[in-house]
C-alpha cells in the first residue's frame, strides 16, 4: 500500500500550509506516521493526529477534521475523522487498476525492493560438522540462511552462499582413532553418516573409561594437520561420505551453495592473520595458550591458539572473513547460526575490528532459537538425535499416505513428486512461521495438517488458483475495473502489501514476515473465492477483474513461496 500512503502524504503536505500556516508538514515525515489499523473496519490506513498536535498547536480532533476536508472530491482515497484519527480507505477501482497493473507489468519481479543492485552479500549458513550428525538443530541455519539468500537475490544483490563445513578440528583425530580401532570400510560405505556418527559416539563412550584415547586422538589430529598422507586420505573419505548424504537433503530443499570452503580451507590462511594479531599486540599468553583479551568490552577472551599451538574455530573464522572480503568484496557478510553462538560472534567481530579491518562493521550475525521435536530436546553426544534427513523422510511419507487415501488412482510417480514438495514444504513453512529468535517445538502432525496455518494449506491455495485459472482459459484483461465487495477490497489490499513485507523481511533478516504474508494472502483469497463467483458473476467486467485478481494471487504466491524455499505444486 506504499503508493496509497504516498498519495495521502503528498495530498496532506500540499494542503497543510494553507490549513495551518508556516511551512506545514513534510511528505516524508507524514509517510512515517501513517500506519495500518489493526482492523479493516477502521479503514486501510490511519493517521494518528495526536502525534501532530504539538507541532501544529491544535487538538488532534481538530487536526483530523481539518485534514479530512482535503480528501473531499478525491476519487482515489476517502478520509474519515474519528477521535483524533484520520482513517483512509482506498477506492476499489484505484486499487485494482494500480495493483493489478503493477503485478501484470512486473510479473515475478513484483515486490522487489530493488535495493541491492551492484552490491554483494556473502551468506554463511547450514555449515554442518562433518562426521557429526546433521540434526534438526541445523534446520534453522539451513532454511533461514537459504531464505535470506533468496530474499537478497530478489532485491537485486549478488549473493554468495557459503557452506562453512566443520571439516577440521580435533573431532577428526577422534574419528581416525575410532575408525582404526572399530571401523569397517564396507560398513561405513553402506551406512554413510550414520555409521560415522556411530563411531563418533562409540569413541566418546570408550574414552570415558580410557582417557588415553583422547591423547591418541590429539596426536592423530596433529599428524593430520602436518599432512600425514594416511590421515589425510581418511579425512577426505569421511568428508566425501558426509557430503554425499547432505546432497540428498539439499536437493530436497532445493538448496545449492556457491562454495563449500569449510574450515579446512583456511589451514594455510591462518598464519598471515596470526601475524597481524601479533603485530597489533593483540595476542596475550595465558598458561601457554594465546588469546585476545576482551574484558574492556565486557566479554570473555577469544581463544586463538591452544597450548600445543593448534588453531581453533575462531582462528579459522578470522582467516575466513579476511579471505571472503578479499575474494568477494562483500558489502555485508551474514552468518546464520543458533543463538548459542551469539556471544562467540560478538567476540569474533570485535577481534576483527581490533585487527584494524575497516569492514568489520559489515559482518552480521543472524541468530535463531533452539528446536525440539514433539517436546524432545536434542543430545548429540549420546547419539539420541533426530536427523534432518529423517524428519524430511517422515514428512514425505506421511503426505504420501494422505495423498494415496484422498486420491487412490493417482499414478505412483506423480504422487511421489507431490509428497516430496508438500512434505518438505510443510517442514520448511512450519519452521519459518515464527520469529526466528523464538525457541520452537516442532510438532510434525501440526506442520502436516491441511487445515490451519500450514504449508499444505498454502500449497492447497496455490493449487486452487491454478485450477481456477485453467477454467478461466483466455479471459481478456479487464477493460474496466469493477471491484465492489469487501472481499475483493481486502484481497487487493493484501496484494498491495507484498512489497512492504518483503522490505521488512530484508531489513530485519526475518523470513517469517514472508510466511505470515503468505497466510494473510491465502486467507484473503479463500474468502474472495467463496464469496465472489468468477466465471458465473454475470458481468463480463467483473469476471475479467476477478480472473485478473486470481492470476495476481498466483504470481505473488509463487514469488513468496520461492522466497521461503517452498516448491509450488499445481495439484495437491
Ligand atoms: N559448524 C558450525 C556448527 O555447526 C557452524 C559454523 C557457522 N559459521 C561460521 N563461520 N562459524 O556449529
Coordinates of C-alpha atoms and ligand atoms in Angstrom, one line a residue:
X1 CA 0.0 0.0 0.0
X2 CA 3.0 2.2 -0.3
X3 CA 1.6 4.0 -3.3
X4 CA -1.6 4.8 -1.3
X5 CA 0.5 6.1 1.6
X6 CA 2.4 8.3 -0.8
X7 CA -0.8 9.6 -2.3
X8 CA -2.1 10.5 1.1
X9 CA 1.2 12.1 2.3
X10 CA 1.5 14.2 -0.8
X11 CA -2.0 15.5 -0.6
X12 CA -1.7 16.4 3.1
X13 CA 1.6 18.1 2.7
X14 CA 0.3 20.1 -0.2
X15 CA -2.7 21.3 1.8
X16 CA -1.0 21.9 5.1
X17 CA 0.5 25.4 4.7
X18 CA -2.9 26.8 3.8
X19 CA -4.6 25.0 6.7
X20 CA -2.1 25.5 9.4
X21 CA 0.2 28.2 8.2
X22 CA 4.0 28.0 8.4
X23 CA 6.0 25.6 6.4
X24 CA 3.4 22.8 7.0
X25 CA 4.2 19.1 7.0
X26 CA 6.8 17.3 5.0
X27 CA 5.6 14.3 2.9
X28 CA 8.4 12.1 4.2
X29 CA 7.7 12.6 7.8
X30 CA 4.0 12.0 7.2
X31 CA 4.8 8.7 5.5
X32 CA 6.5 7.6 8.7
X33 CA 3.4 8.4 10.7
X34 CA 0.9 6.6 8.6
X35 CA 0.0 3.2 9.9
X36 CA -2.1 0.1 9.2
X37 CA -5.1 -0.1 11.6
X38 CA -5.5 -3.5 13.4
X39 CA -8.9 -4.0 12.0
X40 CA -10.2 -3.2 8.5
X41 CA -13.4 -1.6 9.8
X42 CA -11.1 1.4 10.6
X43 CA -10.1 1.8 7.0
X44 CA -7.0 0.7 5.2
X45 CA -4.5 3.3 6.6
X46 CA -4.7 5.6 9.6
X47 CA -3.0 8.8 10.6
X48 CA -2.9 9.2 14.4
X49 CA -3.2 13.0 14.7
X50 CA -2.1 13.3 18.3
X51 CA 1.5 13.0 17.0
X52 CA 1.0 16.2 15.1
X53 CA -0.7 18.1 17.9
X54 CA 2.4 19.6 19.4
X55 CA 3.9 20.9 16.1
X56 CA 0.6 22.3 14.9
X57 CA -0.6 23.5 18.3
X58 CA -4.1 22.2 17.8
X59 CA -6.0 19.4 19.3
X60 CA -5.8 16.0 17.4
X61 CA -9.6 16.1 16.9
X62 CA -9.4 19.5 15.1
X63 CA -6.4 18.4 13.0
X64 CA -8.2 15.3 11.9
X65 CA -11.3 17.2 11.0
X66 CA -9.3 19.9 9.1
X67 CA -7.3 17.3 7.1
X68 CA -10.4 15.2 6.3
X69 CA -11.5 18.2 4.2
X70 CA -8.5 17.8 1.9
X71 CA -9.9 14.5 0.6
X72 CA -13.3 15.7 -0.4
X73 CA -13.6 15.1 -4.1
X74 CA -10.5 12.9 -4.2
X75 CA -11.7 9.9 -6.2
X76 CA -8.9 7.6 -5.1
X77 CA -8.9 7.9 -1.3
X78 CA -11.6 8.8 1.1
X79 CA -11.0 10.0 4.7
X80 CA -13.0 10.0 7.9
X81 CA -12.0 11.8 11.1
X82 CA -12.6 9.6 14.1
X83 CA -11.5 10.7 17.6
X84 CA -8.2 12.3 16.6
X85 CA -7.5 9.7 14.0
X86 CA -7.9 10.1 10.3
X87 CA -8.9 6.8 8.7
X88 CA -8.4 6.4 5.0
X89 CA -10.0 3.9 2.6
X90 CA -8.6 3.4 -0.9
X91 CA -11.1 3.3 -3.7
X92 CA -11.6 -0.1 -5.2
X93 CA -11.1 1.0 -8.8
X94 CA -8.0 2.9 -8.0
X95 CA -6.6 -0.1 -6.0
X96 CA -7.5 -2.6 -8.7
X97 CA -6.1 -0.6 -11.5
X98 CA -2.8 0.2 -9.7
X99 CA -2.1 -3.2 -8.0
X100 CA -3.2 -5.4 -10.8
X101 CA -1.5 -3.2 -13.3
X102 CA 1.8 -3.4 -11.4
X103 CA 1.6 -7.1 -11.0
X104 CA 0.8 -7.7 -14.7
X105 CA 3.7 -5.4 -15.7
X106 CA 6.3 -6.7 -13.3
X107 CA 5.3 -10.4 -13.0
X108 CA 7.7 -12.3 -10.8
X109 CA 9.6 -9.2 -10.1
X110 CA 6.6 -7.6 -8.3
X111 CA 7.5 -6.7 -4.8
X112 CA 11.3 -6.5 -5.2
X113 CA 12.8 -3.8 -3.1
X114 CA 15.5 -3.3 -5.8
X115 CA 18.0 -2.0 -3.3
X116 CA 20.7 -4.5 -3.9
X117 CA 22.0 -3.6 -7.4
X118 CA 25.7 -3.6 -7.6
X119 CA 26.1 -4.9 -4.0
X120 CA 27.4 -8.3 -2.9
X121 CA 26.3 -10.2 0.1
X122 CA 28.0 -13.3 1.4
X123 CA 25.8 -15.7 3.4
X124 CA 27.4 -18.3 5.6
X125 CA 24.8 -20.9 6.5
X126 CA 23.9 -24.6 7.0
X127 CA 27.6 -25.5 7.7
X128 CA 27.2 -28.9 9.4
X129 CA 30.1 -30.6 11.1
X130 CA 31.4 -33.5 9.1
X131 CA 31.2 -36.8 10.9
X132 CA 28.8 -35.4 13.4
X133 CA 25.1 -35.7 12.9
X134 CA 23.3 -33.3 10.6
X135 CA 20.5 -32.9 13.0
X136 CA 17.3 -30.8 13.2
X137 CA 19.3 -28.1 15.1
X138 CA 20.7 -27.4 11.6
X139 CA 17.3 -27.0 10.1
X140 CA 17.3 -23.3 11.2
X141 CA 20.5 -22.3 9.7
X142 CA 19.8 -24.2 6.6
X143 CA 16.3 -22.8 5.8
X144 CA 16.7 -19.3 7.3
X145 CA 20.1 -18.9 5.5
X146 CA 18.7 -20.0 2.2
X147 CA 15.6 -18.0 2.5
X148 CA 17.7 -14.9 3.3
X149 CA 19.7 -15.6 0.2
X150 CA 16.6 -15.8 -1.9
X151 CA 15.3 -12.6 -0.4
X152 CA 18.6 -10.8 -1.1
X153 CA 18.7 -12.1 -4.6
X154 CA 15.2 -10.9 -5.2
X155 CA 16.2 -7.4 -4.0
X156 CA 19.0 -7.5 -6.7
X157 CA 22.0 -8.3 -4.5
X158 CA 24.6 -10.6 -6.0
X159 CA 24.8 -13.3 -3.4
X160 CA 27.5 -15.9 -2.4
X161 CA 26.1 -18.8 -0.4
X162 CA 28.9 -20.5 1.6
X163 CA 28.7 -23.8 3.4
X164 CA 31.3 -23.3 6.0
X165 CA 31.7 -27.0 6.7
X166 CA 33.0 -28.0 10.0
X167 CA 35.6 -30.2 8.4
X168 CA 38.6 -29.5 10.6
X169 CA 39.4 -29.8 14.2
X170 CA 40.1 -32.4 16.9
X171 CA 37.0 -34.4 16.1
X172 CA 38.9 -35.8 13.1
X173 CA 41.6 -37.1 15.4
X174 CA 38.8 -38.9 17.3
X175 CA 37.3 -40.3 14.1
X176 CA 40.6 -41.6 12.8
X177 CA 41.3 -43.4 16.1
X178 CA 37.8 -44.8 16.2
X179 CA 37.8 -46.0 12.6
X180 CA 41.2 -47.7 13.0
X181 CA 40.1 -49.4 16.2
X182 CA 36.5 -50.4 15.4
X183 CA 35.7 -49.3 11.8
X184 CA 34.9 -51.4 8.8
X185 CA 35.2 -50.0 5.3
X186 CA 32.2 -51.7 3.8
X187 CA 30.0 -50.9 6.8
X188 CA 30.9 -47.2 6.6
X189 CA 30.4 -47.1 2.9
X190 CA 27.0 -48.7 3.2
X191 CA 25.9 -46.8 6.4
X192 CA 27.1 -43.4 5.4
X193 CA 26.8 -40.6 8.0
X194 CA 25.0 -42.9 10.4
X195 CA 28.0 -45.3 10.5
X196 CA 30.4 -42.4 11.1
X197 CA 28.3 -41.0 13.9
X198 CA 28.1 -44.4 15.4
X199 CA 31.9 -44.5 15.5
X200 CA 32.0 -41.0 17.0
X201 CA 29.5 -41.9 19.7
X202 CA 31.5 -45.1 20.5
X203 CA 34.7 -43.1 20.8
X204 CA 33.1 -40.8 23.5
X205 CA 31.7 -43.8 25.4
X206 CA 35.1 -45.6 25.4
X207 CA 37.1 -42.5 26.2
X208 CA 35.2 -42.1 29.4
X209 CA 36.7 -45.3 30.7
X210 CA 40.0 -44.9 28.9
X211 CA 41.2 -41.2 28.7
X212 CA 44.4 -42.2 26.9
X213 CA 42.1 -42.4 23.8
X214 CA 41.9 -38.7 23.9
X215 CA 45.6 -38.3 23.8
X216 CA 45.7 -40.6 20.8
X217 CA 43.1 -38.5 19.1
X218 CA 45.0 -35.3 19.7
X219 CA 48.1 -37.0 18.2
X220 CA 46.2 -38.2 15.1
X221 CA 44.8 -34.7 14.6
X222 CA 48.3 -33.2 14.9
X223 CA 49.5 -35.7 12.2
X224 CA 46.6 -34.7 10.0
X225 CA 47.5 -31.0 10.4
X226 CA 51.0 -31.8 9.3
X227 CA 49.8 -33.5 6.2
X228 CA 50.2 -37.2 7.1
X229 CA 49.0 -38.9 3.8
X230 CA 47.1 -41.8 5.5
X231 CA 45.3 -39.5 7.8
X232 CA 44.6 -37.0 5.0
X233 CA 43.1 -39.9 2.9
X234 CA 40.8 -41.0 5.7
X235 CA 39.7 -37.4 6.5
X236 CA 39.0 -36.9 2.8
X237 CA 36.9 -40.1 2.7
X238 CA 34.9 -39.1 5.8
X239 CA 34.2 -35.8 4.1
X240 CA 33.1 -37.4 0.8
X241 CA 30.7 -39.8 2.6
X242 CA 29.1 -36.9 4.5
X243 CA 28.8 -34.6 1.6
X244 CA 27.1 -37.3 -0.5
X245 CA 24.5 -37.6 2.2
X246 CA 24.0 -33.9 2.7
X247 CA 23.4 -33.5 -1.0
X248 CA 20.1 -35.5 -0.8
X249 CA 18.8 -33.2 1.9
X250 CA 20.0 -30.1 0.0
X251 CA 18.3 -31.4 -3.2
X252 CA 15.0 -31.9 -1.4
X253 CA 15.2 -28.4 0.0
X254 CA 16.3 -27.1 -3.4
X255 CA 19.5 -25.6 -2.0
X256 CA 22.7 -25.1 -3.8
X257 CA 25.8 -23.5 -2.5
X258 CA 28.3 -21.3 -4.3
X259 CA 31.1 -22.5 -2.2
X260 CA 31.9 -25.4 0.1
X261 CA 35.0 -23.8 1.5
X262 CA 34.8 -25.1 5.0
X263 CA 37.1 -24.8 8.0
X264 CA 39.9 -26.9 6.4
X265 CA 40.1 -24.5 3.5
X266 CA 41.7 -22.0 5.8
X267 CA 44.5 -24.2 7.1
X268 CA 47.2 -22.3 5.2
X269 CA 45.5 -18.9 5.6
X270 CA 45.7 -18.5 9.3
X271 CA 49.4 -17.8 9.6
X272 CA 49.0 -14.4 7.9
X273 CA 46.2 -13.4 10.3
X274 CA 48.2 -14.6 13.3
X275 CA 50.9 -12.3 12.1
X276 CA 48.5 -9.3 12.1
X277 CA 47.3 -10.2 15.6
X278 CA 50.9 -10.3 16.8
X279 CA 51.8 -7.1 15.1
X280 CA 48.9 -5.2 16.6
X281 CA 49.9 -6.6 20.0
X282 CA 46.6 -8.3 20.5
X283 CA 47.8 -11.7 21.5
X284 CA 48.2 -12.5 25.2
X285 CA 49.8 -15.6 26.5
X286 CA 47.7 -17.4 29.1
X287 CA 49.1 -20.7 30.5
X288 CA 50.7 -21.4 27.2
X289 CA 47.6 -20.6 25.1
X290 CA 47.2 -17.4 23.1
X291 CA 44.1 -15.3 23.4
X292 CA 42.7 -11.8 22.7
X293 CA 41.6 -10.1 25.9
X294 CA 38.2 -8.6 25.5
X295 CA 37.4 -7.6 29.2
X296 CA 37.4 -4.0 28.2
X297 CA 34.4 -4.8 26.1
X298 CA 32.6 -6.8 28.7
X299 CA 33.3 -10.1 27.0
X300 CA 35.3 -13.2 27.8
X301 CA 38.6 -13.6 26.0
X302 CA 38.7 -15.0 22.4
X303 CA 40.9 -18.1 22.3
X304 CA 43.2 -18.1 19.2
X305 CA 45.8 -20.9 19.8
X306 CA 45.8 -23.8 22.1
X307 CA 48.6 -24.7 24.5
X308 CA 50.0 -27.1 21.9
X309 CA 49.9 -24.3 19.2
X310 CA 47.0 -25.8 17.3
X311 CA 44.4 -23.4 15.9
X312 CA 40.8 -23.2 16.8
X313 CA 37.3 -22.4 15.4
X314 CA 37.8 -18.6 15.9
X315 CA 41.3 -18.7 14.3
X316 CA 39.7 -20.2 11.1
X317 CA 36.8 -17.7 11.2
X318 CA 39.2 -14.8 11.2
X319 CA 41.0 -16.2 8.2
X320 CA 37.7 -16.9 6.5
X321 CA 36.3 -13.4 7.0
X322 CA 39.5 -11.9 5.6
X323 CA 39.6 -14.3 2.6
X324 CA 35.9 -13.6 1.8
X325 CA 36.5 -9.9 1.9
X326 CA 39.5 -10.1 -0.4
X327 CA 37.7 -12.5 -2.8
X328 CA 34.1 -11.2 -2.9
X329 CA 34.5 -7.6 -1.8
X330 CA 31.2 -8.0 0.1
X331 CA 29.1 -5.1 1.3
X332 CA 27.9 -7.4 4.0
X333 CA 28.7 -10.9 5.3
X334 CA 25.9 -12.7 7.1
X335 CA 26.4 -15.6 9.5
X336 CA 23.3 -17.7 10.4
X337 CA 23.7 -19.8 13.5
X338 CA 21.8 -20.7 16.6
X339 CA 21.7 -18.0 19.3
X340 CA 24.1 -20.2 21.3
X341 CA 26.8 -18.7 19.2
X342 CA 25.7 -15.0 19.7
X343 CA 28.5 -14.3 22.2
X344 CA 31.0 -16.0 20.0
X345 CA 30.2 -13.9 17.0
X346 CA 30.3 -10.7 19.1
X347 CA 33.8 -11.7 20.2
X348 CA 34.9 -12.6 16.7
X349 CA 33.6 -9.3 15.2
X350 CA 35.3 -7.3 17.9
X351 CA 38.7 -9.1 17.3
X352 CA 38.4 -8.4 13.6
X353 CA 37.7 -4.7 14.3
X354 CA 40.7 -4.5 16.7
X355 CA 42.8 -6.0 14.0
X356 CA 42.1 -2.8 12.1
X357 CA 39.9 -4.2 9.3
X358 CA 37.6 -1.4 8.5
X359 CA 35.0 -3.8 7.0
X360 CA 34.4 -5.3 10.4
X361 CA 31.2 -3.4 10.7
X362 CA 29.7 -5.2 7.7
X363 CA 29.7 -8.5 9.5
X364 CA 26.3 -9.5 10.7
X365 CA 25.3 -12.4 12.9
X366 CA 21.7 -13.6 12.5
X367 CA 20.8 -15.9 15.4
X368 CA 17.8 -18.2 15.8
X369 CA 16.3 -20.1 18.7
X370 CA 16.6 -23.8 19.6
X371 CA 14.5 -26.6 18.1
X372 CA 13.0 -29.6 19.8
X373 CA 10.7 -32.1 18.2
X374 CA 7.5 -33.2 19.7
X375 CA 8.8 -32.0 23.0
X376 CA 12.1 -33.8 22.9
X377 CA 15.4 -32.0 23.3
X378 CA 18.5 -33.0 21.4
X379 CA 21.6 -34.7 22.7
X380 CA 24.4 -35.0 20.3
X381 CA 27.0 -36.9 22.4
X382 CA 24.7 -39.8 23.3
X383 CA 23.6 -40.2 19.7
X384 CA 20.0 -39.6 20.7
X385 CA 19.3 -37.1 17.9
X386 CA 16.7 -36.6 15.3
X387 CA 18.4 -36.2 11.9
X388 CA 17.2 -33.7 9.4
X389 CA 17.0 -36.3 6.7
X390 CA 14.8 -38.5 8.9
X391 CA 12.5 -35.6 9.7
X392 CA 12.1 -34.8 6.0
X393 CA 11.6 -38.5 5.2
X394 CA 8.9 -38.8 7.8
X395 CA 7.1 -35.8 6.5
X396 CA 7.2 -37.1 2.9
X397 CA 6.0 -40.5 3.9
X398 CA 3.0 -39.1 5.8
X399 CA 2.0 -36.8 2.9
X400 CA 2.3 -39.7 0.6
X401 CA -0.1 -41.8 2.7
X402 CA -2.6 -38.9 3.0
X403 CA -2.5 -38.3 -0.8
X404 CA -3.0 -42.0 -1.5
X405 CA -6.1 -42.1 0.7
X406 CA -7.5 -39.0 -0.9
X407 CA -6.7 -39.9 -4.5
X408 CA -6.2 -43.7 -4.8
X409 CA -6.0 -43.6 -8.6
X410 CA -3.1 -41.2 -8.8
X411 CA 0.0 -42.7 -10.5
X412 CA 2.8 -43.5 -8.1
X413 CA 5.4 -41.2 -9.6
X414 CA 3.0 -38.2 -9.6
X415 CA 2.2 -38.9 -6.0
X416 CA 5.8 -39.2 -5.0
X417 CA 6.6 -35.8 -6.6
X418 CA 3.7 -34.2 -4.7
X419 CA 4.6 -35.9 -1.5
X420 CA 8.1 -34.5 -1.6
X421 CA 7.1 -31.0 -2.4
X422 CA 4.3 -30.9 0.1
X423 CA 6.1 -32.8 2.8
X424 CA 9.3 -30.8 2.6
X425 CA 7.4 -27.6 2.2
X426 CA 5.4 -28.3 5.3
X427 CA 8.6 -28.7 7.4
X428 CA 10.1 -25.5 6.0
X429 CA 6.9 -23.5 6.3
X430 CA 6.2 -24.6 9.8
X431 CA 9.8 -23.8 10.8
X432 CA 9.7 -20.3 9.2
X433 CA 6.3 -19.4 10.7
X434 CA 7.7 -18.0 13.9
X435 CA 10.1 -15.2 14.6
X436 CA 13.4 -16.8 14.1
X437 CA 14.7 -16.0 17.6
X438 CA 11.9 -17.9 19.4
X439 CA 12.6 -21.4 20.5
X440 CA 10.4 -23.8 18.7
X441 CA 8.8 -27.1 19.5
X442 CA 8.3 -28.9 16.2
X443 CA 5.0 -30.8 16.1
X444 CA 5.1 -32.8 12.9
X445 CA 1.3 -33.5 13.0
X446 CA 0.6 -29.8 13.2
X447 CA 3.0 -29.0 10.4
X448 CA 1.4 -31.5 8.1
X449 CA -2.2 -30.5 8.7
X450 CA -4.1 -29.4 5.6
X451 CA -6.2 -27.0 7.7
X452 CA -4.8 -24.3 9.7
X453 CA -1.8 -22.0 9.1
X454 CA 0.4 -24.5 7.4
X455 CA 2.5 -25.2 4.3
X456 CA 0.0 -27.7 2.9
X457 CA -2.8 -25.1 3.3
X458 CA -0.7 -22.5 1.5
X459 CA 0.1 -25.0 -1.3
X460 CA -3.5 -26.0 -1.5
X461 CA -4.5 -22.4 -2.0
X462 CA -1.9 -22.0 -4.7
X463 CA -3.2 -25.2 -6.4
X464 CA -6.7 -23.7 -6.2
X465 CA -5.5 -20.5 -8.1
X466 CA -4.0 -22.8 -10.8
X467 CA -7.2 -24.7 -11.3
X468 CA -9.4 -21.5 -11.3
X469 CA -7.0 -20.0 -14.0
X470 CA -7.2 -23.2 -16.0
X471 CA -11.0 -23.0 -16.0
X472 CA -10.9 -19.3 -16.9
X473 CA -9.0 -20.1 -20.1
X474 CA -8.3 -17.0 -22.1
X475 CA -10.3 -14.4 -20.4
X476 CA -9.1 -11.0 -21.7
X477 CA -7.5 -8.4 -19.4
X478 CA -10.1 -6.2 -17.7
X479 CA -11.3 -3.2 -19.7
X480 CA -12.8 -1.6 -16.6
X481 CA -12.0 -2.3 -13.0
X482 CA -15.1 -3.2 -11.2
X483 CA -14.4 -4.4 -7.7
X484 CA -17.2 -3.9 -5.3
X485 CA -17.4 -6.5 -2.5
X486 CA -15.4 -6.2 0.8
X487 CA -13.7 -9.5 -0.1
X488 CA -12.4 -8.0 -3.3
X489 CA -11.2 -4.9 -1.5
X490 CA -9.4 -6.9 1.2
X491 CA -7.8 -9.1 -1.4
X492 CA -6.5 -6.1 -3.3
X493 CA -5.2 -4.6 -0.1
X494 CA -3.4 -7.9 0.7
X495 CA -1.8 -8.0 -2.8
X496 CA -0.7 -4.4 -2.4
X497 CA 1.1 -5.1 0.8
X498 CA 3.6 -7.6 -0.6
X499 CA 6.4 -5.1 -1.4
X500 CA 6.5 -3.7 2.1
X501 CA 6.5 -7.1 3.7
X502 CA 9.5 -8.1 1.6
X503 CA 11.3 -5.0 2.5
X504 CA 10.7 -5.7 6.2
X505 CA 11.9 -9.3 5.8
X506 CA 15.1 -8.0 4.2
X507 CA 15.7 -5.2 6.8
X508 CA 15.2 -7.5 9.8
X509 CA 16.6 -10.7 8.3
X510 CA 13.2 -12.2 9.1
X511 CA 11.8 -14.8 6.6
X512 CA 8.8 -15.2 8.9
X513 CA 7.4 -11.9 7.6
X514 CA 7.1 -13.7 4.2
X515 CA 5.5 -16.8 5.7
X516 CA 2.9 -14.7 7.6
X517 CA 2.3 -12.7 4.5
X518 CA 1.5 -15.9 2.6
X519 CA -1.1 -16.8 5.2
X520 CA -2.7 -13.4 5.0
X521 CA -2.9 -13.6 1.2
X522 CA -4.2 -17.1 1.3
X523 CA -6.9 -16.2 3.8
X524 CA -7.9 -13.1 1.7
X525 CA -8.0 -15.2 -1.4
X526 CA -10.1 -18.0 0.1
X527 CA -12.7 -15.6 1.4
X528 CA -12.8 -14.0 -2.0
X529 CA -13.1 -17.4 -3.7
X530 CA -16.1 -18.4 -1.5
X531 CA -17.9 -15.1 -1.8
X532 CA -17.2 -13.9 -5.3
X533 CA -18.2 -16.1 -8.2
X534 CA -15.7 -15.7 -11.0
X535 CA -17.0 -17.4 -14.2
X536 CA -20.6 -17.1 -13.2
X537 CA -20.6 -13.5 -12.0
X538 CA -23.0 -12.5 -14.7
X539 CA -20.9 -9.4 -15.6
X540 CA -18.0 -9.7 -18.1
X541 CA -16.1 -6.9 -16.5
X542 CA -16.4 -8.4 -13.0
X543 CA -15.4 -11.8 -14.4
X544 CA -12.3 -10.3 -16.1
X545 CA -11.4 -8.4 -13.0
X546 CA -11.7 -11.4 -10.7
X547 CA -9.8 -13.6 -13.1
X548 CA -7.0 -10.9 -13.0
X549 CA -7.1 -11.0 -9.3
X550 CA -6.7 -14.7 -9.2
X551 CA -3.8 -14.5 -11.6
X552 CA -2.2 -11.9 -9.5
X553 CA -2.5 -14.1 -6.4
X554 CA -1.0 -17.0 -8.3
X555 CA 2.0 -14.8 -9.3
X556 CA 2.6 -13.3 -5.9
X557 CA 2.2 -16.6 -4.0
X558 CA 4.6 -18.2 -6.5
X559 CA 7.2 -15.5 -5.7
X560 CA 6.6 -15.7 -2.0
X561 CA 7.0 -19.5 -1.9
X562 CA 10.3 -19.1 -3.7
X563 CA 11.5 -16.6 -1.1
X564 CA 11.0 -19.2 1.7
X565 CA 12.2 -22.1 -0.4
X566 CA 8.9 -23.9 -0.7
X567 CA 8.2 -25.5 -4.0
X568 CA 5.0 -24.9 -6.0
X569 CA 2.6 -27.7 -7.0
X570 CA -0.4 -27.4 -9.3
X571 CA -2.0 -30.4 -7.8
X572 CA -2.2 -31.4 -4.1
Ligands
LIG1 N1 29.8 -25.7 12.0 C1 29.3 -24.8 13.0 C2 28.2 -25.5 13.8 O1 27.6 -26.5 13.4 C3 28.6 -23.6 12.4 C4 29.5 -22.7 11.5 C5 29.0 -21.3 11.3 N2 29.8 -20.5 10.5 C6 31.0 -19.9 10.9 N3 31.7 -19.2 10.0 N4 31.5 -20.1 12.1 O2 28.0 -25.1 15.0

